[in-house]
């Protein structure tokens, strides 16, 4: 998915483009060994879901090198009833935006606007001058 941020500086329109990818994985099987009340071994095996959102700034002139910023979240098996893919994707996206902000790629105002995006379309266009978000399906 593509996110375009447009800023107007001294009458000139500047834009930044970001490519965002969402990936769902599972952890390696986790095994827990316990003894029951009769001394028998009880094995419990489960996997947890990991949601990763990666983002990089798109510049057609710089194709040889780029910095990828990622945000991840893990669904603990105890939280499975309250945890959905949508919630995991949103938490991972917020972590990715915080990573962009801490590295100075986006400003505070842009980060606040990026927090509003739910990653449910093919492309987004964010106009910082008019504070409008346009979703392109």
PDB file of C-alpha atoms in Angstrom:
ATOM      1  CA  UNK A   1       0.000   0.000   0.000  1.00  0.00           C
ATOM      2  CA  UNK A   2       1.162   3.523  -0.687  1.00  0.00           C
ATOM      3  CA  UNK A   3       0.854   6.603   1.524  1.00  0.00           C
ATOM      4  CA  UNK A   4       1.517  10.063   0.078  1.00  0.00           C
ATOM      5  CA  UNK A   5       1.999  13.042   2.403  1.00  0.00           C
ATOM      6  CA  UNK A   6       1.715  16.472   0.783  1.00  0.00           C
ATOM      7  CA  UNK A   7       3.043  19.585   2.520  1.00  0.00           C
ATOM      8  CA  UNK A   8       2.923  23.166   1.283  1.00  0.00           C
ATOM      9  CA  UNK A   9       6.082  25.104   2.143  1.00  0.00           C
ATOM     10  CA  UNK A  10       6.372  28.719   0.909  1.00  0.00           C
ATOM     11  CA  UNK A  11       3.788  28.085  -1.804  1.00  0.00           C
ATOM     12  CA  UNK A  12       5.613  24.986  -3.090  1.00  0.00           C
ATOM     13  CA  UNK A  13       3.992  21.566  -2.728  1.00  0.00           C
ATOM     14  CA  UNK A  14       6.397  18.937  -1.379  1.00  0.00           C
ATOM     15  CA  UNK A  15       5.454  15.315  -1.072  1.00  0.00           C
ATOM     16  CA  UNK A  16       6.767  12.151   0.560  1.00  0.00           C
ATOM     17  CA  UNK A  17       5.705   8.686  -0.432  1.00  0.00           C
ATOM     18  CA  UNK A  18       5.836   5.607   1.756  1.00  0.00           C
ATOM     19  CA  UNK A  19       5.356   1.962   0.858  1.00  0.00           C
ATOM     20  CA  UNK A  20       3.726  -0.056   3.671  1.00  0.00           C
ATOM     21  CA  UNK A  21       3.614  -3.849   3.896  1.00  0.00           C
ATOM     22  CA  UNK A  22       1.743  -5.998   6.429  1.00  0.00           C
ATOM     23  CA  UNK A  23       2.876  -9.521   7.242  1.00  0.00           C
ATOM     24  CA  UNK A  24       1.336 -12.169   9.488  1.00  0.00           C
ATOM     25  CA  UNK A  25       3.527 -14.923  10.940  1.00  0.00           C
ATOM     26  CA  UNK A  26       3.415 -17.450  13.721  1.00  0.00           C
ATOM     27  CA  UNK A  27       6.079 -18.100  16.309  1.00  0.00           C
ATOM     28  CA  UNK A  28       7.892 -21.385  16.585  1.00  0.00           C
ATOM     29  CA  UNK A  29       5.857 -23.890  18.586  1.00  0.00           C
ATOM     30  CA  UNK A  30       6.069 -23.141  22.302  1.00  0.00           C
ATOM     31  CA  UNK A  31       6.060 -26.194  24.556  1.00  0.00           C
ATOM     32  CA  UNK A  32       5.184 -26.111  28.229  1.00  0.00           C
ATOM     33  CA  UNK A  33       5.682 -29.146  30.468  1.00  0.00           C
ATOM     34  CA  UNK A  34       3.731 -29.463  33.710  1.00  0.00           C
ATOM     35  CA  UNK A  35       2.815 -32.229  36.104  1.00  0.00           C
ATOM     36  CA  UNK A  36      -0.823 -32.861  36.935  1.00  0.00           C
ATOM     37  CA  UNK A  37      -2.150 -33.800  40.358  1.00  0.00           C
ATOM     38  CA  UNK A  38      -1.244 -37.485  39.783  1.00  0.00           C
ATOM     39  CA  UNK A  39       2.344 -36.805  38.726  1.00  0.00           C
ATOM     40  CA  UNK A  40       1.774 -37.363  35.006  1.00  0.00           C
ATOM     41  CA  UNK A  41       3.543 -35.194  32.445  1.00  0.00           C
ATOM     42  CA  UNK A  42       1.202 -32.787  30.656  1.00  0.00           C
ATOM     43  CA  UNK A  43       2.528 -31.091  27.522  1.00  0.00           C
ATOM     44  CA  UNK A  44       0.900 -27.962  26.153  1.00  0.00           C
ATOM     45  CA  UNK A  45       1.941 -26.782  22.684  1.00  0.00           C
ATOM     46  CA  UNK A  46       0.818 -23.540  21.029  1.00  0.00           C
ATOM     47  CA  UNK A  47       1.854 -20.852  18.567  1.00  0.00           C
ATOM     48  CA  UNK A  48       1.389 -17.119  18.882  1.00  0.00           C
ATOM     49  CA  UNK A  49       0.574 -14.726  16.033  1.00  0.00           C
ATOM     50  CA  UNK A  50       3.064 -12.019  15.111  1.00  0.00           C
ATOM     51  CA  UNK A  51       1.939  -9.020  13.055  1.00  0.00           C
ATOM     52  CA  UNK A  52       4.670  -6.976  11.375  1.00  0.00           C
ATOM     53  CA  UNK A  53       4.143  -3.690   9.548  1.00  0.00           C
ATOM     54  CA  UNK A  54       7.126  -2.445   7.574  1.00  0.00           C
ATOM     55  CA  UNK A  55       7.432   0.940   5.914  1.00  0.00           C
ATOM     56  CA  UNK A  56      10.035   2.618   3.745  1.00  0.00           C
ATOM     57  CA  UNK A  57      10.223   5.948   2.003  1.00  0.00           C
ATOM     58  CA  UNK A  58       9.767   5.582  -1.749  1.00  0.00           C
ATOM     59  CA  UNK A  59      12.125   7.516  -3.983  1.00  0.00           C
ATOM     60  CA  UNK A  60      12.414   6.350  -7.598  1.00  0.00           C
ATOM     61  CA  UNK A  61      15.897   7.872  -7.897  1.00  0.00           C
ATOM     62  CA  UNK A  62      17.305   5.863  -4.958  1.00  0.00           C
ATOM     63  CA  UNK A  63      16.724   2.233  -5.817  1.00  0.00           C
ATOM     64  CA  UNK A  64      19.944   0.763  -4.430  1.00  0.00           C
ATOM     65  CA  UNK A  65      19.510   1.583  -0.745  1.00  0.00           C
ATOM     66  CA  UNK A  66      16.655   2.284   1.642  1.00  0.00           C
ATOM     67  CA  UNK A  67      15.922   2.170   5.341  1.00  0.00           C
ATOM     68  CA  UNK A  68      13.009  -0.010   6.392  1.00  0.00           C
ATOM     69  CA  UNK A  69      11.136   0.895   9.575  1.00  0.00           C
ATOM     70  CA  UNK A  70       9.125  -1.848  11.258  1.00  0.00           C
ATOM     71  CA  UNK A  71       6.558  -2.186  13.986  1.00  0.00           C
ATOM     72  CA  UNK A  72       5.549  -5.542  15.435  1.00  0.00           C
ATOM     73  CA  UNK A  73       3.087  -6.953  17.901  1.00  0.00           C
ATOM     74  CA  UNK A  74       2.552 -10.455  19.245  1.00  0.00           C
ATOM     75  CA  UNK A  75      -0.769 -11.977  20.233  1.00  0.00           C
ATOM     76  CA  UNK A  76      -0.242 -13.997  23.398  1.00  0.00           C
ATOM     77  CA  UNK A  77      -2.442 -17.078  23.435  1.00  0.00           C
ATOM     78  CA  UNK A  78      -4.200 -15.770  26.575  1.00  0.00           C
ATOM     79  CA  UNK A  79      -5.399 -12.735  24.574  1.00  0.00           C
ATOM     80  CA  UNK A  80      -6.746 -14.714  21.597  1.00  0.00           C
ATOM     81  CA  UNK A  81     -10.404 -14.011  22.491  1.00  0.00           C
ATOM     82  CA  UNK A  82      -9.901 -10.224  22.527  1.00  0.00           C
ATOM     83  CA  UNK A  83      -7.243  -9.957  19.816  1.00  0.00           C
ATOM     84  CA  UNK A  84      -8.095  -9.692  16.126  1.00  0.00           C
ATOM     85  CA  UNK A  85      -5.999  -9.244  13.000  1.00  0.00           C
ATOM     86  CA  UNK A  86      -7.302  -5.692  12.681  1.00  0.00           C
ATOM     87  CA  UNK A  87      -6.235  -4.771  16.221  1.00  0.00           C
ATOM     88  CA  UNK A  88      -2.819  -6.389  15.751  1.00  0.00           C
ATOM     89  CA  UNK A  89      -2.309  -4.538  12.470  1.00  0.00           C
ATOM     90  CA  UNK A  90      -3.254  -1.221  14.084  1.00  0.00           C
ATOM     91  CA  UNK A  91      -0.912  -1.715  17.062  1.00  0.00           C
ATOM     92  CA  UNK A  92       1.964  -2.711  14.760  1.00  0.00           C
ATOM     93  CA  UNK A  93       1.249   0.341  12.557  1.00  0.00           C
ATOM     94  CA  UNK A  94       1.391   2.663  15.579  1.00  0.00           C
ATOM     95  CA  UNK A  95       4.732   1.095  16.561  1.00  0.00           C
ATOM     96  CA  UNK A  96       5.990   1.680  12.998  1.00  0.00           C
ATOM     97  CA  UNK A  97       4.860   5.334  13.053  1.00  0.00           C
ATOM     98  CA  UNK A  98       6.667   5.811  16.377  1.00  0.00           C
ATOM     99  CA  UNK A  99       9.803   4.379  14.752  1.00  0.00           C
ATOM    100  CA  UNK A 100       9.438   6.838  11.843  1.00  0.00           C
ATOM    101  CA  UNK A 101       8.991   9.706  14.304  1.00  0.00           C
ATOM    102  CA  UNK A 102      11.952   8.764  16.505  1.00  0.00           C
ATOM    103  CA  UNK A 103      14.244   8.627  13.452  1.00  0.00           C
ATOM    104  CA  UNK A 104      13.103  12.040  12.198  1.00  0.00           C
ATOM    105  CA  UNK A 105      11.517  10.781   8.975  1.00  0.00           C
ATOM    106  CA  UNK A 106       8.174  12.413   9.802  1.00  0.00           C
ATOM    107  CA  UNK A 107       7.243  15.384  11.979  1.00  0.00           C
ATOM    108  CA  UNK A 108       4.970  15.279  15.039  1.00  0.00           C
ATOM    109  CA  UNK A 109       2.076  16.671  13.008  1.00  0.00           C
ATOM    110  CA  UNK A 110       2.568  14.082  10.253  1.00  0.00           C
ATOM    111  CA  UNK A 111       2.832  11.276  12.812  1.00  0.00           C
ATOM    112  CA  UNK A 112      -0.471  12.338  14.393  1.00  0.00           C
ATOM    113  CA  UNK A 113      -2.102  12.233  10.972  1.00  0.00           C
ATOM    114  CA  UNK A 114      -0.542   8.835  10.156  1.00  0.00           C
ATOM    115  CA  UNK A 115      -1.943   7.428  13.407  1.00  0.00           C
ATOM    116  CA  UNK A 116      -5.452   7.930  11.986  1.00  0.00           C
ATOM    117  CA  UNK A 117      -4.832   5.630   9.002  1.00  0.00           C
ATOM    118  CA  UNK A 118      -6.332   2.153   9.440  1.00  0.00           C
ATOM    119  CA  UNK A 119      -4.437   0.468   6.553  1.00  0.00           C
ATOM    120  CA  UNK A 120      -7.640  -0.718   4.899  1.00  0.00           C
ATOM    121  CA  UNK A 121      -7.106   0.580   1.352  1.00  0.00           C
ATOM    122  CA  UNK A 122      -4.635   0.367  -1.518  1.00  0.00           C
ATOM    123  CA  UNK A 123      -3.426   3.952  -1.227  1.00  0.00           C
ATOM    124  CA  UNK A 124      -3.853   7.013   0.965  1.00  0.00           C
ATOM    125  CA  UNK A 125      -3.237  10.670   0.196  1.00  0.00           C
ATOM    126  CA  UNK A 126      -2.705  12.939   3.180  1.00  0.00           C
ATOM    127  CA  UNK A 127      -2.839  16.704   2.615  1.00  0.00           C
ATOM    128  CA  UNK A 128      -1.284  18.422   5.616  1.00  0.00           C
ATOM    129  CA  UNK A 129      -2.352  21.939   4.535  1.00  0.00           C
ATOM    130  CA  UNK A 130      -6.060  21.147   4.497  1.00  0.00           C
ATOM    131  CA  UNK A 131      -5.826  18.311   7.085  1.00  0.00           C
ATOM    132  CA  UNK A 132      -7.652  15.896   4.780  1.00  0.00           C
ATOM    133  CA  UNK A 133      -7.123  12.188   4.293  1.00  0.00           C
ATOM    134  CA  UNK A 134      -8.183  10.670   0.983  1.00  0.00           C
ATOM    135  CA  UNK A 135      -8.580   6.909   0.760  1.00  0.00           C
ATOM    136  CA  UNK A 136      -8.000   5.311  -2.651  1.00  0.00           C
ATOM    137  CA  UNK A 137      -9.320   1.754  -2.956  1.00  0.00           C
TER     138      UNK A 137
END
